[in-house]
PDB file of C-alpha atoms in Angstrom:
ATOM      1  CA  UNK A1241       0.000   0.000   0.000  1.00 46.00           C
ATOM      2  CA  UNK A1242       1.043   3.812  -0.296  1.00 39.00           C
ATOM      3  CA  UNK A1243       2.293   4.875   2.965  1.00 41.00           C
ATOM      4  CA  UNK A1244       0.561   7.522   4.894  1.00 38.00           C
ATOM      5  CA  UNK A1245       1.966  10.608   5.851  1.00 38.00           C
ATOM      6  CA  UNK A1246       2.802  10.388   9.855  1.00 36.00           C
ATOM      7  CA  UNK A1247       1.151  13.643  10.601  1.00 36.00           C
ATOM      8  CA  UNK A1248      -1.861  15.571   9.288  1.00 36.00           C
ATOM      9  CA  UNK A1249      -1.871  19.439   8.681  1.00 37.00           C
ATOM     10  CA  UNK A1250      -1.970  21.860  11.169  1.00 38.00           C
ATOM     11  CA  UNK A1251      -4.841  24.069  12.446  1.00 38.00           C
ATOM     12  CA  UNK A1252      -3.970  27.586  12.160  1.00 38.00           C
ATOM     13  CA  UNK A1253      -2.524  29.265  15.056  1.00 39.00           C
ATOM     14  CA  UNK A1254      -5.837  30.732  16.185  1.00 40.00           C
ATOM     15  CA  UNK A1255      -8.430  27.537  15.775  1.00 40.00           C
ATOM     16  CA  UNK A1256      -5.491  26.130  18.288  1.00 41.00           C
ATOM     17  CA  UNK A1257      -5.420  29.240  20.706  1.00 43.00           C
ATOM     18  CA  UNK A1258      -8.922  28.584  20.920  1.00 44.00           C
ATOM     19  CA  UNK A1259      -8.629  25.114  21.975  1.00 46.00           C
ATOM     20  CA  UNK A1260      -7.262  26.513  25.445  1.00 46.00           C
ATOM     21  CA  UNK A1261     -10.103  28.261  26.215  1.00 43.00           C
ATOM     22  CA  UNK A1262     -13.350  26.156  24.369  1.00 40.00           C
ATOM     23  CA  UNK A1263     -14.576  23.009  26.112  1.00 34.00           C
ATOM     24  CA  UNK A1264     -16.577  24.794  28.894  1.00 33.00           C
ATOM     25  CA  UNK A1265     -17.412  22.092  31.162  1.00 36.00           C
ATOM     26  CA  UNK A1266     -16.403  18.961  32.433  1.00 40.00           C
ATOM     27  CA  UNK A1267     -12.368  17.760  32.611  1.00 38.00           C
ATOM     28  CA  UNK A1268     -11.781  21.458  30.804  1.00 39.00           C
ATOM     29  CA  UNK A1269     -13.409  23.088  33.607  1.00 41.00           C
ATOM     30  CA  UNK A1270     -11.948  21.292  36.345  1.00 38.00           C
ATOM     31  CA  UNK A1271      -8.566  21.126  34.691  1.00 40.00           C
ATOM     32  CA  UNK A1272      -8.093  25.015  34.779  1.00 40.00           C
ATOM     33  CA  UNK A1273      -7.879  24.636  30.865  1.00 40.00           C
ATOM     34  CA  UNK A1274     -10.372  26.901  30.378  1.00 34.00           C
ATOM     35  CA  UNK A1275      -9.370  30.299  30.551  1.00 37.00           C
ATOM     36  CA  UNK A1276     -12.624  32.898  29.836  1.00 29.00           C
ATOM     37  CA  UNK A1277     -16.346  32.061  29.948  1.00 27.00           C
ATOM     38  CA  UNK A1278     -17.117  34.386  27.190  1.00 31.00           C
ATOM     39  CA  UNK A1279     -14.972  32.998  24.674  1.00 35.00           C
ATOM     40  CA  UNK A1280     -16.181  29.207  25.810  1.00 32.00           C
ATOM     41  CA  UNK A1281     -19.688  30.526  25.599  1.00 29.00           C
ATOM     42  CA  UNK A1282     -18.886  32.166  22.056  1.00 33.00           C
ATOM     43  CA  UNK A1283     -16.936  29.127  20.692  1.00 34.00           C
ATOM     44  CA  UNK A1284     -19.464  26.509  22.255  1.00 32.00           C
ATOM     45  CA  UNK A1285     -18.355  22.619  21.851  1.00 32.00           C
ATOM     46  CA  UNK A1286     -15.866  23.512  19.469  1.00 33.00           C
ATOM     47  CA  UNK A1287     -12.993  20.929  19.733  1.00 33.00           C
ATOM     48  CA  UNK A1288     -10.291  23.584  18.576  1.00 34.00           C
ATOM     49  CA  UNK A1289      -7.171  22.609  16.599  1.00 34.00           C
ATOM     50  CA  UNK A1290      -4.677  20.233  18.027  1.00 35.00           C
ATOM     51  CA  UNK A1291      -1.455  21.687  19.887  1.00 45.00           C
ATOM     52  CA  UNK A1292       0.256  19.435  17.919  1.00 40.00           C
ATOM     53  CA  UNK A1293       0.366  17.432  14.871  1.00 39.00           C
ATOM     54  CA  UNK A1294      -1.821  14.342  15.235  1.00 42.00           C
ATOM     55  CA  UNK A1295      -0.341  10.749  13.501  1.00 40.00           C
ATOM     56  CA  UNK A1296      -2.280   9.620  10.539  1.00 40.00           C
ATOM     57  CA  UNK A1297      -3.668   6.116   9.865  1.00 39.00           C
ATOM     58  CA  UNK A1298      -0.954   4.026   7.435  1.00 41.00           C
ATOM     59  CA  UNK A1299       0.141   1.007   6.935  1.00 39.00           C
ATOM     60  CA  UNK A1300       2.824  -0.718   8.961  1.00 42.00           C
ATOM     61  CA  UNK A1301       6.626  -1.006   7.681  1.00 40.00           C
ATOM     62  CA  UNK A1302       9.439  -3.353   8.280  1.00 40.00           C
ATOM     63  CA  UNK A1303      11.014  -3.674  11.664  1.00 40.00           C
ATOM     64  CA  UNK A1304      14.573  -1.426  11.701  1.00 41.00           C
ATOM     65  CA  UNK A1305      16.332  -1.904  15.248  1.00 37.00           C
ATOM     66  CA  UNK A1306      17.252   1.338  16.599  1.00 38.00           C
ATOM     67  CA  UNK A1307      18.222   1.318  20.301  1.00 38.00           C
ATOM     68  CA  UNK A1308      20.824   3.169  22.312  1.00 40.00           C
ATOM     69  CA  UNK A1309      22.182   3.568  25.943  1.00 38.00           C
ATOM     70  CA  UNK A1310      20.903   6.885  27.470  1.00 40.00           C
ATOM     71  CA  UNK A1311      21.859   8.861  30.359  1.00 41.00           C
ATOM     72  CA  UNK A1312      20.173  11.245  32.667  1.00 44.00           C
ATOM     73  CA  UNK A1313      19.787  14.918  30.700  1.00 45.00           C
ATOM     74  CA  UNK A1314      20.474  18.418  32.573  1.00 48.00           C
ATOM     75  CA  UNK A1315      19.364  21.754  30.941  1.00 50.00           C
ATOM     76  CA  UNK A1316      23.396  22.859  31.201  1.00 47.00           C
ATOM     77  CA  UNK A1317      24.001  19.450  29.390  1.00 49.00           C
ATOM     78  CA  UNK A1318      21.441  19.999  26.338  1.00 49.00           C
ATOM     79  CA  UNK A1319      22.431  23.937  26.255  1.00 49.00           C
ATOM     80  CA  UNK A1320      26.348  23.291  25.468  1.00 47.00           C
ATOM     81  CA  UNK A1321      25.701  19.845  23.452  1.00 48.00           C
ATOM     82  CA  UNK A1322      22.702  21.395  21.343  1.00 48.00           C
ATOM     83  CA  UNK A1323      25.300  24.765  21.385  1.00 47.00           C
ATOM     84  CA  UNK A1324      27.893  22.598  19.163  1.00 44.00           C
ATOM     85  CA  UNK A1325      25.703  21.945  16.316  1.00 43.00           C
ATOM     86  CA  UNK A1326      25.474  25.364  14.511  1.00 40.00           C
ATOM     87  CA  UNK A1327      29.771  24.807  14.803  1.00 36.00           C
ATOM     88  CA  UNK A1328      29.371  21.219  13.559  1.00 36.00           C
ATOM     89  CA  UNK A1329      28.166  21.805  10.285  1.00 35.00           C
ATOM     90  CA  UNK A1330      30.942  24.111   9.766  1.00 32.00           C
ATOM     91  CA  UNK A1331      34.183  22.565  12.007  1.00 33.00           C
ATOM     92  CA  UNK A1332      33.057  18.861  10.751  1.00 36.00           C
ATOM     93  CA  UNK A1333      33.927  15.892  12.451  1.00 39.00           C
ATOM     94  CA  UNK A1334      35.267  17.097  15.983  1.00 37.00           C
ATOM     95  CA  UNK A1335      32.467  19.243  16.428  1.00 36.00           C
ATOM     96  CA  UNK A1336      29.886  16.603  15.475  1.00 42.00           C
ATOM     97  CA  UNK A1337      31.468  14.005  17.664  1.00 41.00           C
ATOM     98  CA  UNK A1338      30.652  16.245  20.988  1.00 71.00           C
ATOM     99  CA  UNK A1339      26.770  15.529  19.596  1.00 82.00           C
ATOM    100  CA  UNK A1340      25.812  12.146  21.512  1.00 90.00           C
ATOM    101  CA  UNK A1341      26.240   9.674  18.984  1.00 90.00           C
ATOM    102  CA  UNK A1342      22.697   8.305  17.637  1.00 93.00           C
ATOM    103  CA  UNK A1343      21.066  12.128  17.466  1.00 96.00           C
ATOM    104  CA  UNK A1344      21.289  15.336  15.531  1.00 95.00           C
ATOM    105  CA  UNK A1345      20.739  18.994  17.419  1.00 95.00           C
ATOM    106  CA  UNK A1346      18.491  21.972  16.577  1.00 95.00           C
ATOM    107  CA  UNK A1347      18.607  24.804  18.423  1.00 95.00           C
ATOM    108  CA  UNK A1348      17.316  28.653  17.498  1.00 96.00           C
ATOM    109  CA  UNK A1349      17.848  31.251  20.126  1.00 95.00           C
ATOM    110  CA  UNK A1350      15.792  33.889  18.471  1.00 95.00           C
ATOM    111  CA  UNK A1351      12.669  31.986  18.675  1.00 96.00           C
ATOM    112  CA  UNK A1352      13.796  30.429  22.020  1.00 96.00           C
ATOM    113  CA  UNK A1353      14.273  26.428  21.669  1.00 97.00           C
ATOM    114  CA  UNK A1354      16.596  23.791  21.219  1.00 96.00           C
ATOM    115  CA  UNK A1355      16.143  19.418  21.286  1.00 97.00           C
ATOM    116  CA  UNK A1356      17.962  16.206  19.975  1.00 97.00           C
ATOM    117  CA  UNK A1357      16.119  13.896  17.612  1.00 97.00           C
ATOM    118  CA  UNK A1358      17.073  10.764  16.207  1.00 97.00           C
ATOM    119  CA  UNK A1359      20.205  10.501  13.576  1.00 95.00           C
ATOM    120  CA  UNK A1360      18.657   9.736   9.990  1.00 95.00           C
ATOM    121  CA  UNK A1361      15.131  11.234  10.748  1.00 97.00           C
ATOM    122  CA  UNK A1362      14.681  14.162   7.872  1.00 96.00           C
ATOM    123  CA  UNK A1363      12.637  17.235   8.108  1.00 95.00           C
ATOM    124  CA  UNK A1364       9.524  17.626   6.058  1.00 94.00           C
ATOM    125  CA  UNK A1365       7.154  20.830   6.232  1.00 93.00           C
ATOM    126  CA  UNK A1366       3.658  21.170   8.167  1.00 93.00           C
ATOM    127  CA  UNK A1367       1.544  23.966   8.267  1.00 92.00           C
ATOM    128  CA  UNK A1368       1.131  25.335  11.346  1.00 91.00           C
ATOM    129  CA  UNK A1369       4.250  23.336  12.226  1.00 96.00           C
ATOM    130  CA  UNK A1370       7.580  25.383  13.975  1.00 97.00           C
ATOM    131  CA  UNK A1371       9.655  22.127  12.860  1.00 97.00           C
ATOM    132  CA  UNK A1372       9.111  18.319  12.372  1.00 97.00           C
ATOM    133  CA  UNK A1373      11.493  15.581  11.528  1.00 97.00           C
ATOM    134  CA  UNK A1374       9.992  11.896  11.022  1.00 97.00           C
ATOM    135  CA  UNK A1375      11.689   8.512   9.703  1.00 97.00           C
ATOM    136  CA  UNK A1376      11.311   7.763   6.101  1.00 93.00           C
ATOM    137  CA  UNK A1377      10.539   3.755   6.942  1.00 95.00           C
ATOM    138  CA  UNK A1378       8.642   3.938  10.011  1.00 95.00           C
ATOM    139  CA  UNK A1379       5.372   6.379   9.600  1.00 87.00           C
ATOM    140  CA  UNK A1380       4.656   6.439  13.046  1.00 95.00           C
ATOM    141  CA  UNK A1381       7.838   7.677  14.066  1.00 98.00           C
ATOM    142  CA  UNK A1382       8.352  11.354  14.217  1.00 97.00           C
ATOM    143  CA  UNK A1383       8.655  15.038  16.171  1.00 98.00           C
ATOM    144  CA  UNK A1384       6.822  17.836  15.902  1.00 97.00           C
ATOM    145  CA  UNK A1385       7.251  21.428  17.727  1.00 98.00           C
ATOM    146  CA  UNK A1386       4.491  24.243  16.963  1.00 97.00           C
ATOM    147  CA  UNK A1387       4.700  27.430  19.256  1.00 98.00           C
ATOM    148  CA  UNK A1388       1.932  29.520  20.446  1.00 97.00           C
ATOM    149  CA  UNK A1389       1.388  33.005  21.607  1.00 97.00           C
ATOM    150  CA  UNK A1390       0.251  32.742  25.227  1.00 97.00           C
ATOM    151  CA  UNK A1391      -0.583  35.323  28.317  1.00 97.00           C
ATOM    152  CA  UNK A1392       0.769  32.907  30.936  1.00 97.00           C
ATOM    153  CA  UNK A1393       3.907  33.407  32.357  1.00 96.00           C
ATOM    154  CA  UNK A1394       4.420  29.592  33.022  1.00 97.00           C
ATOM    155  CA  UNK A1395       2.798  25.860  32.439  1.00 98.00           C
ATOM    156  CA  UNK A1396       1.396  25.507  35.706  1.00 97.00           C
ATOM    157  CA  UNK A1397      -0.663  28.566  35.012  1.00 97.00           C
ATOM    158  CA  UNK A1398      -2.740  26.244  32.667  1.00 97.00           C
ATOM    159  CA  UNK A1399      -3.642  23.764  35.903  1.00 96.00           C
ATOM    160  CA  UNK A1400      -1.847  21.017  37.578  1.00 97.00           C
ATOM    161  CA  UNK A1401       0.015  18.368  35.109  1.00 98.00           C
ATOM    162  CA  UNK A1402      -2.871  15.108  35.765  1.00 97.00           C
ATOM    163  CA  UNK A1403      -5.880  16.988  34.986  1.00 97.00           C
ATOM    164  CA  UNK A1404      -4.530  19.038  32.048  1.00 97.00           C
ATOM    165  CA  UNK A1405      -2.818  15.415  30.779  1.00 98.00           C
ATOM    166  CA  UNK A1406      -6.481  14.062  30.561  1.00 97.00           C
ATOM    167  CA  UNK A1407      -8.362  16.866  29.113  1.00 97.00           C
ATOM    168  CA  UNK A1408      -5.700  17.467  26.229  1.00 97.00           C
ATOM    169  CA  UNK A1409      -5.479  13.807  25.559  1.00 98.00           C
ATOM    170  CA  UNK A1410      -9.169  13.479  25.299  1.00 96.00           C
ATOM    171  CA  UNK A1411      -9.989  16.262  23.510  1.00 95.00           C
ATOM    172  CA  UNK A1412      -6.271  17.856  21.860  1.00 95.00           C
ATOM    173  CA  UNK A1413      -3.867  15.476  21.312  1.00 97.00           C
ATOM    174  CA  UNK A1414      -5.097  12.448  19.845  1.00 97.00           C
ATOM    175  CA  UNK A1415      -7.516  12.643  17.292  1.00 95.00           C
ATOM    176  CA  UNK A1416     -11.774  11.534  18.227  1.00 95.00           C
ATOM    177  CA  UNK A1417     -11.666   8.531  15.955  1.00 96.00           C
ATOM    178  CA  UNK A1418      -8.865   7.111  18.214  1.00 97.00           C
ATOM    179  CA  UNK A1419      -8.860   6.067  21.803  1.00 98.00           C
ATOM    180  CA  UNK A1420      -6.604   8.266  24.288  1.00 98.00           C
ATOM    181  CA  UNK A1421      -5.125   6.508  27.388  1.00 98.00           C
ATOM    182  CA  UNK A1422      -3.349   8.728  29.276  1.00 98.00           C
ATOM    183  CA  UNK A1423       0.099   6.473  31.086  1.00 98.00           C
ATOM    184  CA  UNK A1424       1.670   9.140  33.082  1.00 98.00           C
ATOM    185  CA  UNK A1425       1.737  12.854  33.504  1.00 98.00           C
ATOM    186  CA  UNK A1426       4.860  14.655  35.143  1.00 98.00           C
ATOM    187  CA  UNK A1427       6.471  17.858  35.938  1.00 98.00           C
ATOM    188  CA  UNK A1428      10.057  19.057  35.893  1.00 96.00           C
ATOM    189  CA  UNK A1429      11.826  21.812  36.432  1.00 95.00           C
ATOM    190  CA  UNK A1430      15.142  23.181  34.452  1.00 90.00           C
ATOM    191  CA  UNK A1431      16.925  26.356  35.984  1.00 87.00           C
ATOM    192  CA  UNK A1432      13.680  28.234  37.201  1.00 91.00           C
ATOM    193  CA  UNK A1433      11.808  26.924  34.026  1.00 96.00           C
ATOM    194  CA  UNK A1434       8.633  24.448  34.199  1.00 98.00           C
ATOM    195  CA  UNK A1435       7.624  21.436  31.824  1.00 98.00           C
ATOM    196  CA  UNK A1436       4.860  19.443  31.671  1.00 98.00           C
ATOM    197  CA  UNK A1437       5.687  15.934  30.058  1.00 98.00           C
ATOM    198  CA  UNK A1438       2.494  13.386  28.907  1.00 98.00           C
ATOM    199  CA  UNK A1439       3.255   9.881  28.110  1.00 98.00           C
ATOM    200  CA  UNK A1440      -0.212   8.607  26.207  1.00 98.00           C
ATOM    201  CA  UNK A1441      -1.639   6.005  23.509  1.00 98.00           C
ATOM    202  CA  UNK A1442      -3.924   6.791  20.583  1.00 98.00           C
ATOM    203  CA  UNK A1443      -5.550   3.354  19.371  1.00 98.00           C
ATOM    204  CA  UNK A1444      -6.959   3.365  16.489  1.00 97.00           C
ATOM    205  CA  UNK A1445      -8.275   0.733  14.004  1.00 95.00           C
ATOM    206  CA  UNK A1446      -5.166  -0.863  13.078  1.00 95.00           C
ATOM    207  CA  UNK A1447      -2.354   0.543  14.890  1.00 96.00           C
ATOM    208  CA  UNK A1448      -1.472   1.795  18.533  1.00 98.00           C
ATOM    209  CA  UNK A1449       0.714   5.346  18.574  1.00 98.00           C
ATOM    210  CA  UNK A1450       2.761   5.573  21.851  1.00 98.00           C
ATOM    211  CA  UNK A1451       3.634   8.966  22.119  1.00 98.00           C
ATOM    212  CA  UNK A1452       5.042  11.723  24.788  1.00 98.00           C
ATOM    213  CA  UNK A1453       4.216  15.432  24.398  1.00 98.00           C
ATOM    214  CA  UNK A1454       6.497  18.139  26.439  1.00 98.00           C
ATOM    215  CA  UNK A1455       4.771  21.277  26.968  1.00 98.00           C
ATOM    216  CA  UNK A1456       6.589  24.889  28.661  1.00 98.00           C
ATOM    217  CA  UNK A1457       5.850  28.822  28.559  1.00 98.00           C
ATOM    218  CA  UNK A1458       8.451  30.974  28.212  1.00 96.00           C
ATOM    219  CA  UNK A1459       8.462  34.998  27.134  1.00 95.00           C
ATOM    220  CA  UNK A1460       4.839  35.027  26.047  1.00 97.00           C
ATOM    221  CA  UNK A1461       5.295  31.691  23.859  1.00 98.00           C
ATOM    222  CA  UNK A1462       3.852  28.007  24.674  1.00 98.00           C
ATOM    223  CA  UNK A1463       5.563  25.539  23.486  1.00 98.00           C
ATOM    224  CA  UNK A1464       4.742  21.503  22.364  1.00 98.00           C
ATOM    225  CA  UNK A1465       7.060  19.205  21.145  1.00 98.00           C
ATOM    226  CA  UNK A1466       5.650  15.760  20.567  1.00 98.00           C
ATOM    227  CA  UNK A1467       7.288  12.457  19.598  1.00 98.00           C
ATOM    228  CA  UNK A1468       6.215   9.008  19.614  1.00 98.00           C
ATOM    229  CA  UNK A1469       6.435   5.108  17.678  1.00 98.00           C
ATOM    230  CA  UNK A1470       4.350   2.359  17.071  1.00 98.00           C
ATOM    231  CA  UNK A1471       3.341   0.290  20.020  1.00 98.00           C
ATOM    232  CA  UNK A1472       4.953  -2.427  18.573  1.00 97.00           C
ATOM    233  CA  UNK A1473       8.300  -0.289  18.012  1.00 97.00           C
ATOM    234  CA  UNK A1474       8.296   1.113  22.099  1.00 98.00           C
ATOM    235  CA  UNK A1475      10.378  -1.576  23.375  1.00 97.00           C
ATOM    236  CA  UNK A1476      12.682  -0.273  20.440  1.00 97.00           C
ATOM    237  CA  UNK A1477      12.507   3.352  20.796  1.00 98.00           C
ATOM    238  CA  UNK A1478      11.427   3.661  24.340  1.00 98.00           C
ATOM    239  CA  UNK A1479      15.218   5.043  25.734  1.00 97.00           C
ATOM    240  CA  UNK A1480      15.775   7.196  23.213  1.00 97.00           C
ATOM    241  CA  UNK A1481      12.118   8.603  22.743  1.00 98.00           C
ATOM    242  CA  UNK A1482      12.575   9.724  26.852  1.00 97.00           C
ATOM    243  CA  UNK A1483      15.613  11.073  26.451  1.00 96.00           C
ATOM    244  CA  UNK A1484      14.352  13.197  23.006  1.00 97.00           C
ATOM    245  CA  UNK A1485      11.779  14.783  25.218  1.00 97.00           C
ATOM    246  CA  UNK A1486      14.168  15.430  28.185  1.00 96.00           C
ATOM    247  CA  UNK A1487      16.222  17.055  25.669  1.00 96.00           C
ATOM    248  CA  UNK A1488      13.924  19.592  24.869  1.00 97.00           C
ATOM    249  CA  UNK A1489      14.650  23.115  26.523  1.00 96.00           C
ATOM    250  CA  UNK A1490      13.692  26.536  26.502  1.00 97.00           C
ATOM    251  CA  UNK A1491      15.941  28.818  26.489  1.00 94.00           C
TER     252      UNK A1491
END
């Protein structure tokens, strides 16, 4: 068969603002997700876009081992690692090397981020969409980052990590045909800086999508990152998923 595209296109930038503040009842409610009555009242049961880009139904692909040791992650760490890849693609090999082997680096100040993905995966372009990388074999198997204006000042200003896990899984991150479980729902903190990391599954007809979304405010922006495998592929990609997320900083 013709292999689907891992994630769909984006919502624009205000159907997924509104998405924060529509939903006026139930887990929403309780969840602190809600921000203003009037704007639930004037958007009514409106799902609102997704905060980040949803996998696709496709077919699944061979089996291609990819596993590596990990290690615990600081914010210092990711700064000066992620700091050597602007250098690397000008210095070459010795500057590459300091990369941990297995991943590649992004990292723009001006718009305030930086992560590690997977060596091999290879950017393709969303709408709506601040960067995503996928693999070209498995179509399950990507990251996506989309930023958002925002009037909080940090995550926590959105409610407490649980409730807010359960009300974006059922109603933001995973798509109504599929089935949302949410597996755990934590907090960090990084220097003074907040995240918010969800570890869910998506079911849907003929796959499973095991994913883990990071979510942080910083200087008027919210940010999501997202990554996640086939069910099947976890075992595989587990290690290196967690450490992908713990990667991600604001900076």
């Amino acid at each position: 068969g013709v292999p689907v595209p891992v994630v769909t296109r984006m919502r624009s930038t205000a159907a997924t603002s509104r998405s924060l503040r529509t939903a006026s009842s139930g887990a929403a409610r309780r969840s602190g997700l809600v921000g203003e009555r009037s704007s639930a009242r004037r958007h009514g049961s409106e799902r609102g876009g997704a905060l980040v880009p949803r996998a696709h139904e496709g077919e699944e692909s061979n089996n291609r081992a990819m596993a590596s040791e990990e290690s615990d992650f600081t914010r210092r760490q990711a700064l000066s690692l992620l700091a050597m890849s602007a250098s690397a693609t000008v210095a070459g090999g010795e500057a590459q090397a300091k990369i941990p082997a297995g991943y590649s680096a992004v990292k723009n100040v001006q718009k305030g981020y930086a992560f590690l993905y997977p060596f091999g995966w290879q950017e393709v372009s969303v709408d709506g969409a601040e960067v995503t990388v996928k693999d070209i074999i498995e179509p399950l198997e990507s990251l996506s980052l989309e930023i958002l204006p925002t009037n909080k000042e940090s995550i926590t200003e959105y409610g407490e990590v649980k409730p807010l896990a359960n009300t974006l899984v059922k109603q933001v991150l995973v798509p109504p045909t599929q089935e949302g479980t949410v597996l755990s729902a934590e907090e960090r903190e990084n220097e003074g800086l907040k995240y918010y990391t969800i570890e869910y599954t998506a079911k849907a007809k003929n796959f499973t999508r095991h994913s883990l979304t990071v979510l942080g405010v910083q200087k008027g922006k919210l940010y999501t990152i997202t990554t996640g495998a086939n069910e099947r592929r976890w075992p595989i990609m587990k290690d290196k998923l967690l450490f992908v997320a713990k990667s991600f900083t604001l900076l």
